[in-house]
Coordinates of C-alpha atoms in Angstrom, one line a residue:
X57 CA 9.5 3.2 -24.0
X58 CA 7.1 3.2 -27.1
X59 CA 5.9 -0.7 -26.7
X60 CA 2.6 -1.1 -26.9
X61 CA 0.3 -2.1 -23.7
X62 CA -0.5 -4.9 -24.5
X63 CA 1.9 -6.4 -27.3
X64 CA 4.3 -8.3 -24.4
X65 CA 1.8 -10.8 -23.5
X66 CA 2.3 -14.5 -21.6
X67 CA -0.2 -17.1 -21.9
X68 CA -0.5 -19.2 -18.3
X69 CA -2.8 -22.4 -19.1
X70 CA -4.4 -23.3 -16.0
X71 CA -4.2 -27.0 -14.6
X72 CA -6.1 -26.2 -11.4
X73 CA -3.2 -25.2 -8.8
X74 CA -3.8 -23.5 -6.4
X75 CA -1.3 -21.1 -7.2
X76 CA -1.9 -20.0 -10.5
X77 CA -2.9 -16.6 -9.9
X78 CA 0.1 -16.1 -7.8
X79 CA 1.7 -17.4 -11.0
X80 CA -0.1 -14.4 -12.6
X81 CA 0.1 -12.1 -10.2
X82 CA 4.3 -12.6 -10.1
X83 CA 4.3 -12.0 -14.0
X84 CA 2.7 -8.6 -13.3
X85 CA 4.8 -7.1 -10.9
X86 CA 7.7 -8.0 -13.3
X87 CA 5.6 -5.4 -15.4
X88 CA 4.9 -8.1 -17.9
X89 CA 1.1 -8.5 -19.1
X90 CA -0.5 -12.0 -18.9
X91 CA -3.4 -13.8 -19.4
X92 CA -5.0 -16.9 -17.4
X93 CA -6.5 -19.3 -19.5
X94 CA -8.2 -23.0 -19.3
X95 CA -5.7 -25.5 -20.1
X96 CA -8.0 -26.9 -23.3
X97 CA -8.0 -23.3 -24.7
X98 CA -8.4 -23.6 -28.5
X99 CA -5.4 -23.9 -30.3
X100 CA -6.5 -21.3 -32.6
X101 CA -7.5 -18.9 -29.7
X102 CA -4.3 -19.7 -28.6
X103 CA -2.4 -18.5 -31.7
X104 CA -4.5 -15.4 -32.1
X105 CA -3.4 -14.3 -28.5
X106 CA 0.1 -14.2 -30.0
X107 CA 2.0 -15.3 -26.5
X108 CA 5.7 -14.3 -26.6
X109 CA 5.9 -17.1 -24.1
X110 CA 3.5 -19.8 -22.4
X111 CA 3.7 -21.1 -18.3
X112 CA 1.9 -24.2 -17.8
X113 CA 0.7 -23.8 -14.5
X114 CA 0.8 -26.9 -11.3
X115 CA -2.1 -28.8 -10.9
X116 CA -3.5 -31.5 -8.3
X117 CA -4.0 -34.0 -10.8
X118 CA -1.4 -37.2 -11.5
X119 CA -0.8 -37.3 -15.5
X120 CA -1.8 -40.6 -15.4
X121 CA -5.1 -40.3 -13.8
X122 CA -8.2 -41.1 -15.8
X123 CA -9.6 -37.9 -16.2
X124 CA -6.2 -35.5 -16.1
X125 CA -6.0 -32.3 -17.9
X126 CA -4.3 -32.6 -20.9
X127 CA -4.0 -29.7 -23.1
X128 CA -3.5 -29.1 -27.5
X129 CA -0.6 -31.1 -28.1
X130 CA -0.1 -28.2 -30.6
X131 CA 0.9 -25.7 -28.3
X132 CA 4.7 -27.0 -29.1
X133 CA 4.7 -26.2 -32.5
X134 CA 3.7 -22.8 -31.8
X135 CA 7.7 -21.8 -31.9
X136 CA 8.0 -19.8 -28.3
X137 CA 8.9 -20.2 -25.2
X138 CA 7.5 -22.7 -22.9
X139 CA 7.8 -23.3 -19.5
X140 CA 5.8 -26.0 -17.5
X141 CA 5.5 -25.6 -13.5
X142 CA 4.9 -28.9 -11.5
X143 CA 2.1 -30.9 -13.2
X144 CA 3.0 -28.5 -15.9
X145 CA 6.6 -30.0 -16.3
X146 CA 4.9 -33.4 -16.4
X147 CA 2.2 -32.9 -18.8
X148 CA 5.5 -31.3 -21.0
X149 CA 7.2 -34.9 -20.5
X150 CA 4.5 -36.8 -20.7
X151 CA 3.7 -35.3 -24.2
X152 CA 7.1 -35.7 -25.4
X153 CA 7.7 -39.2 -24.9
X154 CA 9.8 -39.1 -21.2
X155 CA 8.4 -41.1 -18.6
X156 CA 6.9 -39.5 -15.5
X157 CA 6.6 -41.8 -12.1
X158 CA 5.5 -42.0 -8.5
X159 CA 8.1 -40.4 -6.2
X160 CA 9.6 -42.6 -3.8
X161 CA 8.9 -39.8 -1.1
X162 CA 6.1 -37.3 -1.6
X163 CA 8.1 -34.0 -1.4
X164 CA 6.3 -31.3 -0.1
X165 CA 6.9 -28.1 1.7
X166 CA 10.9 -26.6 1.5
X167 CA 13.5 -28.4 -0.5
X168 CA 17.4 -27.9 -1.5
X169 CA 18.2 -27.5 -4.8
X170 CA 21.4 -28.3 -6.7
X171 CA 22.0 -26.2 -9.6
X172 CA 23.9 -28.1 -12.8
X173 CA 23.7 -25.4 -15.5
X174 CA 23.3 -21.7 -15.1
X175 CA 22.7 -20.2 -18.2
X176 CA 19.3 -18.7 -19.1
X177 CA 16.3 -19.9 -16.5
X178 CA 19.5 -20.0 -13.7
X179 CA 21.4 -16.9 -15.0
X180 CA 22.9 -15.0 -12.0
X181 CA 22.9 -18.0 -9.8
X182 CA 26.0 -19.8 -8.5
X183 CA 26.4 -23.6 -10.2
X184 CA 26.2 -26.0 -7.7
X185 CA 25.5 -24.2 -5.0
X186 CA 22.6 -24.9 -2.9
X187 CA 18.9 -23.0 -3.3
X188 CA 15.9 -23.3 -1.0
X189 CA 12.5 -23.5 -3.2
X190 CA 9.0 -24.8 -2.5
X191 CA 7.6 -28.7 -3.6
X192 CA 4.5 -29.8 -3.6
X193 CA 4.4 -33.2 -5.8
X194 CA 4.2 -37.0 -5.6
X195 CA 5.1 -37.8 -8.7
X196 CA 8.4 -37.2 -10.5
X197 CA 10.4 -37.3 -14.0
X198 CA 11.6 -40.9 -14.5
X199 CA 12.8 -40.2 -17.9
X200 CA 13.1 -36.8 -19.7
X201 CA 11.9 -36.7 -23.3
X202 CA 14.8 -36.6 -26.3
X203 CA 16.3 -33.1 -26.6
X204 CA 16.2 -32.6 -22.9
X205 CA 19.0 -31.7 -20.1
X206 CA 19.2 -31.4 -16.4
X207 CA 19.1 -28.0 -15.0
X208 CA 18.6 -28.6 -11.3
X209 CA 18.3 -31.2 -9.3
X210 CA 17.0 -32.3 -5.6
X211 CA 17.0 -35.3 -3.2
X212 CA 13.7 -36.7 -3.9
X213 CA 13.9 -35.3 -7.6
X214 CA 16.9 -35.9 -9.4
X215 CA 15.1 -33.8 -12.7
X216 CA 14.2 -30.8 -10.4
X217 CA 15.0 -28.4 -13.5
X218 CA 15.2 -29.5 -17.2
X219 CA 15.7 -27.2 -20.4
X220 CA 15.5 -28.4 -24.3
X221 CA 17.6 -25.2 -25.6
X222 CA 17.0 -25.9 -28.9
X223 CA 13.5 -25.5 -28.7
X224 CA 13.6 -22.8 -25.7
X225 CA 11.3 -25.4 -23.6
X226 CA 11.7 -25.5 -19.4
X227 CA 10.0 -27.7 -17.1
X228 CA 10.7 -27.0 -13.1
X229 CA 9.2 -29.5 -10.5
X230 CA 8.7 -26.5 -7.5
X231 CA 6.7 -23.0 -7.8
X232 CA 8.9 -20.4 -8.5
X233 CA 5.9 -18.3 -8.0
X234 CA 5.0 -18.9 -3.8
X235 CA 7.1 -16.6 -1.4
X236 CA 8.6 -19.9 -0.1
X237 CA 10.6 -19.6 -3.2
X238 CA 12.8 -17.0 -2.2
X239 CA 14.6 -16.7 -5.8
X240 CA 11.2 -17.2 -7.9
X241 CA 10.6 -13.8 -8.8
X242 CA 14.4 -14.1 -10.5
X243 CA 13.7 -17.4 -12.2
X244 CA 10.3 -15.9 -13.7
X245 CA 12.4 -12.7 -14.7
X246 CA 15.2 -15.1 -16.7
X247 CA 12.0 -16.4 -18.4
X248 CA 10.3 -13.2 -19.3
X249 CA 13.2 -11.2 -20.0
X250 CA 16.1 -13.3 -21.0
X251 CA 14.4 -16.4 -23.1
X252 CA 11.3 -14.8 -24.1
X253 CA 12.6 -11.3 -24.5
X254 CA 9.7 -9.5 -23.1
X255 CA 9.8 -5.9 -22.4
X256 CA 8.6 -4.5 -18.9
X257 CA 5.8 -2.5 -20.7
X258 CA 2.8 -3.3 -18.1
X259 CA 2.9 -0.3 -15.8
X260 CA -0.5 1.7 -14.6
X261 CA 0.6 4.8 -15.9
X262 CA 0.9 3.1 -19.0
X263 CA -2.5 1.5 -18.2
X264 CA -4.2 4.8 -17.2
X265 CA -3.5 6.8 -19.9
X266 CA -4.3 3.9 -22.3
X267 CA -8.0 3.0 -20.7
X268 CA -8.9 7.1 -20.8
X269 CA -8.4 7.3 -24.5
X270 CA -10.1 4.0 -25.3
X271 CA -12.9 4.7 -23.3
X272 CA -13.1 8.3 -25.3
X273 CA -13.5 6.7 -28.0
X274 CA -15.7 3.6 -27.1
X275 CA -18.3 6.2 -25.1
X276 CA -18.4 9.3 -27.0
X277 CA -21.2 11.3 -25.4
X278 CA -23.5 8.2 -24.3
X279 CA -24.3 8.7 -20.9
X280 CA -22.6 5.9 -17.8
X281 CA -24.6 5.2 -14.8
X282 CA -21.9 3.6 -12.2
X283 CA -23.1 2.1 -8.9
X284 CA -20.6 3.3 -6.0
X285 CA -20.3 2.0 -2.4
X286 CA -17.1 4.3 -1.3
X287 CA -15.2 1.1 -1.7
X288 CA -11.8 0.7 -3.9
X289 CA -13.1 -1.1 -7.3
X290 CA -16.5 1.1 -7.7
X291 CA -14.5 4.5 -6.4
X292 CA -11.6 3.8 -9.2
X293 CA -13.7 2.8 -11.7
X294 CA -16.1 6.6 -11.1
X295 CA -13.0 8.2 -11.0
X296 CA -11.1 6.9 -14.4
X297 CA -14.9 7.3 -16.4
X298 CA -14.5 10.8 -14.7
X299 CA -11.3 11.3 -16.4
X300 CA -12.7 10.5 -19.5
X301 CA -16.1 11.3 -19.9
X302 CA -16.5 14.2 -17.3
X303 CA -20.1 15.0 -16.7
X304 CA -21.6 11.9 -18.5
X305 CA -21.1 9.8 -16.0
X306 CA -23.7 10.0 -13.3
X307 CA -23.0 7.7 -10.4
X308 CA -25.0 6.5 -7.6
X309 CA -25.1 5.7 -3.7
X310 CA -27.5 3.1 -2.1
X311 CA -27.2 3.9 1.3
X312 CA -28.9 0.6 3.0
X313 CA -28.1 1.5 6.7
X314 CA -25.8 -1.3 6.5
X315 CA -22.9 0.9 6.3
X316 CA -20.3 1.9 8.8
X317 CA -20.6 5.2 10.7
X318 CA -20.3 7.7 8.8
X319 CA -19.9 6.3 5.6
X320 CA -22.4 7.7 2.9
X321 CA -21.4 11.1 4.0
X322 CA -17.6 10.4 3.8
X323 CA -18.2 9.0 0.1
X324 CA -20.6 12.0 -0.7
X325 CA -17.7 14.6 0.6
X326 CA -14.8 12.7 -1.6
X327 CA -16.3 12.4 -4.9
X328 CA -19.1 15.0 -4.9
X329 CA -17.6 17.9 -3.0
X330 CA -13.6 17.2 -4.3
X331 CA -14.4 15.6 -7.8
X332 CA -17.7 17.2 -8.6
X333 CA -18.8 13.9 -10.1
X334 CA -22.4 13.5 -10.5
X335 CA -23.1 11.4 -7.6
X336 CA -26.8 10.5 -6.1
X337 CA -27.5 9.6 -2.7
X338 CA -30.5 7.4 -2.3
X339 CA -31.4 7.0 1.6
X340 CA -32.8 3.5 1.7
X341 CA -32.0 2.7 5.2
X342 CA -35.3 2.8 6.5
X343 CA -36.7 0.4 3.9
X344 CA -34.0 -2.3 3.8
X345 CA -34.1 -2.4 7.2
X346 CA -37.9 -2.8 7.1
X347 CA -37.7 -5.3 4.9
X348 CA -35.1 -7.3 7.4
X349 CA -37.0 -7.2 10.0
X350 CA -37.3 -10.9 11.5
X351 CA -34.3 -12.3 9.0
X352 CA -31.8 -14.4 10.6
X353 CA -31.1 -16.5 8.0
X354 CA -27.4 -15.1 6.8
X355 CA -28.7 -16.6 2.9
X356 CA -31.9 -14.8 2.6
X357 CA -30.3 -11.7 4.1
X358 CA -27.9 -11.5 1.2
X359 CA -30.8 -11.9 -1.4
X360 CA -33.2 -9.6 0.1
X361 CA -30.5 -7.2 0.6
X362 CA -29.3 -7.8 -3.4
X363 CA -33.1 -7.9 -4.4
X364 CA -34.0 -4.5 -3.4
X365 CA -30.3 -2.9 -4.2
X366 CA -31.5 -4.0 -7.8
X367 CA -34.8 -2.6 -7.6
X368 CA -34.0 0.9 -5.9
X369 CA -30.8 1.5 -8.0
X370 CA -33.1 0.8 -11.0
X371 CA -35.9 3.1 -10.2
X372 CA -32.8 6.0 -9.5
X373 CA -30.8 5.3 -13.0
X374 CA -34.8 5.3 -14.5
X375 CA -35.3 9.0 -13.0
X376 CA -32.1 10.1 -14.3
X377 CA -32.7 8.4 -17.6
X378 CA -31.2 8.0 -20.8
X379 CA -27.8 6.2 -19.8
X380 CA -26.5 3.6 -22.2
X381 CA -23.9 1.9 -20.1
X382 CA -23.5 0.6 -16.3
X383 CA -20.2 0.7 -14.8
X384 CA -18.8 -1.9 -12.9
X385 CA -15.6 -2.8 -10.8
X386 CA -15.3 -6.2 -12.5
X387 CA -11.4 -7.5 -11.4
X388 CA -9.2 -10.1 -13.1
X389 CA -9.9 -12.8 -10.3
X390 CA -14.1 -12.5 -11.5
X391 CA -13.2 -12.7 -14.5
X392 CA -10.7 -16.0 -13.8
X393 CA -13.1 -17.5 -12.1
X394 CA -16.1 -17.1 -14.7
X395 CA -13.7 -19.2 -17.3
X396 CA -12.6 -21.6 -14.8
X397 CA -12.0 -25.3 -16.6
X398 CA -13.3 -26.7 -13.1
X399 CA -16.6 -24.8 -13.9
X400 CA -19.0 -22.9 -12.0
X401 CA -17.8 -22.9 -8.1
X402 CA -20.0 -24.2 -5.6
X403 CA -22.2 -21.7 -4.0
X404 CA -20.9 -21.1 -0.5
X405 CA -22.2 -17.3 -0.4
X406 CA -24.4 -15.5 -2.7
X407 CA -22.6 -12.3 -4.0
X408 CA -23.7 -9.3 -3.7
X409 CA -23.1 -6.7 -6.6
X410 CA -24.4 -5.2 -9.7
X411 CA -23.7 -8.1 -11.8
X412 CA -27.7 -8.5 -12.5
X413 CA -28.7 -5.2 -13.9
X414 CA -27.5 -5.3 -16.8
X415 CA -30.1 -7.9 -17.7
X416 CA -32.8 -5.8 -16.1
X417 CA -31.8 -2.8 -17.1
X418 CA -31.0 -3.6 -21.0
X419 CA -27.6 -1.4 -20.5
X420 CA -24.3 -2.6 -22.1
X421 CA -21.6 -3.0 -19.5
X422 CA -18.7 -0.9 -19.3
X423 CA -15.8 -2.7 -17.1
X424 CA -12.5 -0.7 -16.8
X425 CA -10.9 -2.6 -14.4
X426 CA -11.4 -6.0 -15.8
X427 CA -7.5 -6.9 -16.8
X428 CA -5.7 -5.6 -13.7
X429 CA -5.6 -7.5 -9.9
X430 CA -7.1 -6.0 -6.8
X431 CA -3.5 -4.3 -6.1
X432 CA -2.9 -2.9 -9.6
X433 CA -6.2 -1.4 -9.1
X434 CA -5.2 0.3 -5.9
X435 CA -2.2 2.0 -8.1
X436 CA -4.3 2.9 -10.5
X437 CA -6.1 4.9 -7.7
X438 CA -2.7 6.2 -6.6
X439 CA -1.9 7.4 -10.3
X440 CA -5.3 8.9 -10.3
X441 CA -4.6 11.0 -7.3
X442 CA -7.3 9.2 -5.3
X443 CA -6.6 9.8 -0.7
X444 CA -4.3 6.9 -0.1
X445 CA -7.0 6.1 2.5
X446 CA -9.6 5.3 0.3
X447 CA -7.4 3.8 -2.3
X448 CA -5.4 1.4 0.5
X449 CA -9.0 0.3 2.2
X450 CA -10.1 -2.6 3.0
X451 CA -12.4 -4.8 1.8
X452 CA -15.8 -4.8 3.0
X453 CA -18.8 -6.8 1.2
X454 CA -21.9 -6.0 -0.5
X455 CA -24.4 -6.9 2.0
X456 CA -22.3 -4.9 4.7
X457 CA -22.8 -5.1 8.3
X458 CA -25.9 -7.1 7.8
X459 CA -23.3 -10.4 7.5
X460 CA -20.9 -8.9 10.2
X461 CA -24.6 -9.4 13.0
X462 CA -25.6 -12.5 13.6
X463 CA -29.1 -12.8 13.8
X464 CA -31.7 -10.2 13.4
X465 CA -30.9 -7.1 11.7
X466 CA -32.0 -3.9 14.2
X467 CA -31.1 -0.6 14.2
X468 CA -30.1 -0.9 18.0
X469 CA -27.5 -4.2 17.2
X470 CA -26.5 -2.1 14.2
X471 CA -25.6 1.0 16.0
X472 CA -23.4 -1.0 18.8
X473 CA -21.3 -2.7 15.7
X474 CA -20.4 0.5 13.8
X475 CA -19.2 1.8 17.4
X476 CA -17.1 -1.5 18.1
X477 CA -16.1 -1.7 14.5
X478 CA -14.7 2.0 14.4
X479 CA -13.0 0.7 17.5
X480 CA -11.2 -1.9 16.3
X481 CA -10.3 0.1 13.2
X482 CA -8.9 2.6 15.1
X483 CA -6.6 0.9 17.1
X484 CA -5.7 -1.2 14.1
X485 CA -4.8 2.1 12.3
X486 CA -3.0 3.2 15.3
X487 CA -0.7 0.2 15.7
X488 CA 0.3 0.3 11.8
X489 CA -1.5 -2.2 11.0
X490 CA -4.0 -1.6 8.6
X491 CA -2.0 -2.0 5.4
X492 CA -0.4 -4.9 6.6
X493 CA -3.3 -7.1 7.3
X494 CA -5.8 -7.9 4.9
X495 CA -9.0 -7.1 6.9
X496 CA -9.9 -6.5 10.4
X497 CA -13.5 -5.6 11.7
X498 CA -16.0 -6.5 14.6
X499 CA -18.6 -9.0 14.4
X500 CA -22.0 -9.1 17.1
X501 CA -22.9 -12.3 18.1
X502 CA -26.4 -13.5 18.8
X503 CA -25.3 -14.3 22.3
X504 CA -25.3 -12.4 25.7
X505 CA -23.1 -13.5 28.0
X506 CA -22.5 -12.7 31.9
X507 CA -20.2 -9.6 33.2
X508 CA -19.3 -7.8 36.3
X509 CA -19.6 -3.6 36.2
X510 CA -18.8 -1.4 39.0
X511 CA -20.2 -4.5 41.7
X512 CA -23.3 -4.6 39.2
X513 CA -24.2 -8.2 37.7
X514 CA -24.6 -7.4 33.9
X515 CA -25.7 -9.6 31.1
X516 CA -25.0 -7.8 27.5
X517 CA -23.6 -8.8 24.0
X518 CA -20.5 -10.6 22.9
X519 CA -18.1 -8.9 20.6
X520 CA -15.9 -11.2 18.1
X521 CA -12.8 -9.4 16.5
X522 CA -11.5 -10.4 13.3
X523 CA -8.4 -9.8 11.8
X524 CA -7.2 -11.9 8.9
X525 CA -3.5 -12.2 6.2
X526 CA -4.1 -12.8 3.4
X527 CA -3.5 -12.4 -0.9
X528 CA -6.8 -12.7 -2.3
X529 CA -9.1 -13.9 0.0
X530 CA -9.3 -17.3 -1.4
X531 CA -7.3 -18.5 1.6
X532 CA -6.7 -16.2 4.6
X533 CA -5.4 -17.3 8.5
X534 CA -5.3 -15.2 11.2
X535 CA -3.1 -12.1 12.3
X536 CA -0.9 -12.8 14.9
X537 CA -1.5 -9.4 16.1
X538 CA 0.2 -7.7 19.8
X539 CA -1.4 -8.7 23.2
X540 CA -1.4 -4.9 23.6
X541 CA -3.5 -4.3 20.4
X542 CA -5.8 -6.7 21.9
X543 CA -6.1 -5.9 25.3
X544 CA -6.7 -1.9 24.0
X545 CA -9.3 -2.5 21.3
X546 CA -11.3 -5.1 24.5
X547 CA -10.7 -2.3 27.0
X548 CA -11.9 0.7 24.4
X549 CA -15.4 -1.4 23.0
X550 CA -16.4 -2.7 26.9
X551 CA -15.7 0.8 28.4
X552 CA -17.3 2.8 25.8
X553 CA -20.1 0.4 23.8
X554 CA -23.0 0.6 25.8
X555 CA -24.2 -3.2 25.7
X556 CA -21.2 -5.0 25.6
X557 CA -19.4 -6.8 28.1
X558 CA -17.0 -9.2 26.6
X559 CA -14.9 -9.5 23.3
X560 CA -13.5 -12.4 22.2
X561 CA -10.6 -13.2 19.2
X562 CA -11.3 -15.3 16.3
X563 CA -8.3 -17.0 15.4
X564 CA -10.0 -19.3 12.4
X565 CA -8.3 -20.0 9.2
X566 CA -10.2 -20.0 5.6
X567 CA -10.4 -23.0 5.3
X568 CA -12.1 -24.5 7.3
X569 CA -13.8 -21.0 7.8
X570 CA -14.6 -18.1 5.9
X571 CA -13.4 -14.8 6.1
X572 CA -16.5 -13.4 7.6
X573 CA -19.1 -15.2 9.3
X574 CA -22.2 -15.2 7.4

């Protein structure tokens, strides 16, 4: 199919829903590229994005409150398709002269939905039969605007669907977009396909082949220093520079002794040994953990461990010298989140990455993975050839197991969590689980608690297991895992952890609680 990469694009303008980047994320797998945007994007940046279609996304906001988001009234003279989702649809009638009101009953959670006309967004379904779709509203359309017709309908929203076919504009009052939509993904496909006549051009092959060349051509020979922690973002983004700048690309591994068991040497086997990237290990363990000693604040633990990453990867990329560019596994979601029309997000963590050197360093960035989500990065690994066990890992964070032991950092308590946690990962593994949750790991607790071992009174650590679902960590509950799982990985860390005797489940959700601890 010769269609350009990047020539099928949708614009989403962003209301503040919660959903949007499932809204996003939806559009994607359809193989469609899109683009999340502030809703008071420019109108002029609008029109040089060239959407073949626009989605208004949801929103918490009620059209009529003081301060609601209202975006360019312009944006329906651009001439293509338009379809607004919940606030979205509102904003769409509000601006077009219909009348949107309280709803006599807040409808939330699952609804039925009466189709009235099934041509183009309801192609495929059945008229008048009933569909099961997800609300989440207190306000409804009173009045549609002039032009506009009925296209669904429920029993708290008698304009659950509207279309102006003339002008190719859709307003829907549920998310087609959330999994308790069961038909959504069709809906969004009559959109993308049918009334904005998108191709399926957005595939990582496509994407792959695409970034090599550019990056060819954008690097030449200047040399690429690339920061990599074995995990999926930084090992994708070594392995596509790799691909297209073979030995100019120099990567390096701050081993902090806050890894897990094994780990630097693992990382150093895949991409050293099987690649032949240039990849240098610094052992920093000693130091970081020198420089720890007494922390128990789980704040000042993330900057002194982000501190002295800066300064030790710094002094390395010095002795190698003359690199132009640092790599970085930027993802879409950072990227989202830096434009966000709330603005900057409250601090809840610091983060721990590269994001600083550039500043220091006086190197221009270099950000391959910026357009795609955390799972289209994981097929571009696949397309790459990376193991499917790197490629399908899970996440683990910057300041590694520093935030995973509560209290003071010492090599003893660090030692009995990377035997736990390769416990718990194990049987996790074993049970089929690991792909299907979206992290599991062991956490020590600054607590010792009393046990009973062969007649002796013993009074060791506590051992919290967490396992967590989730799509992108911004909200996550917790796996319902087996008894049996349960019982084995409690049985395998007290029999065989020297220092443990009692494990305990976490079954927090995010919110109230974060996904790890500190």
């Amino acid at each position: 199919m010769d269609v350009d990469l990047f020539s099928e694009k949708i614009l989403i303008l962003d209301f503040g829903s919660q959903y949007t980047q499932l809204i996003a994320r939806r559009v994607r797998e359809a193989k469609v590229y899109c683009e999340i945007h502030p809703f008071n994007m420019a109108l002029d940046a609008v029109k040089s994005f060239s959407p073949k279609g626009v989605i208004l996304s949801g929103g918490p906001a009620s059209i009529y409150d003081e301060n609601a988001p209202m975006a360019h009234e312009g944006l329906f003279e651009l001439g293509v398709p338009m379809l607004g989702i919940c606030y979205g649809m509102q904003f769409m009638t509000h601006l077009r002269g219909g009348q949107v009101a309280r709803s006599i009953d807040r409808e939330y959670g699952n609804a039925t939905m009466t189709i009235e006309d099934d041509k183009d967004l309801f192609h495929g379904f059945e008229k008048a039969d009933e569909w099961t779709v997800w609300m989440s509203h207190g306000d409804r359309i009173e009045r549609m605007p002039d032009g506009f017709e009925v296209l669904a309908s429920s029993k708290n929203s008698p304009v659950a669907a509207m279309v102006d076919a003339s002008r190719r504009f859709f307003g829907v009052q549920f998310h087609p977009e959330v999994a308790h939509t069961p038909e959504g993904p069709k809906i969004l496909a009559n959109f993308l396909f049918r009334i904005c006549g998108c191709e399926p051009s957005w595939t990582m092959a496509s994407f792959v082949s695409r970034t090599v060349e550019t990056l060819r051509e954008k690097l030449g020979d200047e040399r690429v220093i690339c920061g990599l922690s074995g995990g999926v973002d930084s090992s994708v983004t070594a392995v596509l520079l790799h691909e297209a700048i073979g030995d100019n690309l120099s990567c390096i591994l701050v081993d902090n002794g806050l890894l897990r068991k094994d780990e630097a040497r693992k990382v150093v086997a895949v991409f050293q040994e099987y690649y032949g990237i240039d990849l240098h290990l610094v052992d920093a363990s000693k130091h970081f953990l020198d420089c720890l000693r007494g922390v128990t604040d789980p704040e000042e633990k993330r900057k002194i461990i982000g501190r002295e990453f800066i300064n030790i990867f710094e002094e390395k990329a010095a002795e190698l010298g003359s690199a132009q560019y640092l790599a970085q596994g930027t993802l879409y979601p950072d990227v989202i989140e830096s434009v966000s029309f709330k603005g900057p997000s409250a601090t809840i963590k610091s983060h721990h990455n590269v994001g600083g050197l550039p500043e220091v360093m006086n190197l221009k960035l270099v950000e391959p993975l910026r357009e795609l989500f955390k799972d289209e990065g994981r097929e571009v690994g696949i397309e790459l050839g990376l193991p499917r066990e790197l490629v399908m890992r899970q996440p683990f964070p910057g300041p590694g197991l520093a935030i995973r032991i509560l209290g003071e950092i010492t090599a003893e308590r660090l030692e009995i969590l990377r035997l736990a946690d390769v416990i718990v990962l194990d049987e996790i593994k074993m049970a089929g689980l690991y792909e299907k949750v979206w992290q599991s790991f062991a956490v020590l607790l600054p607590v010792r608690t009393v046990g009973v071992m062969g007649d002796e009174r013993t009074y060791e650590h506590v051992i919290a297991v967490r396992v967590v679902d989730s799509l992108d960590a911004m909200t996550a509950d917790w796996s319902k895992i087996p008894y049996e799982v349960m019982g084995r990985i409690s049985n395998r860390i007290i029999n065989s952890v020297k220092g443990v005797n009692r494990v305990v489940y976490d079954i927090s959700s995010k919110p109230p609680g974060t996904i790890e601890w500190e």
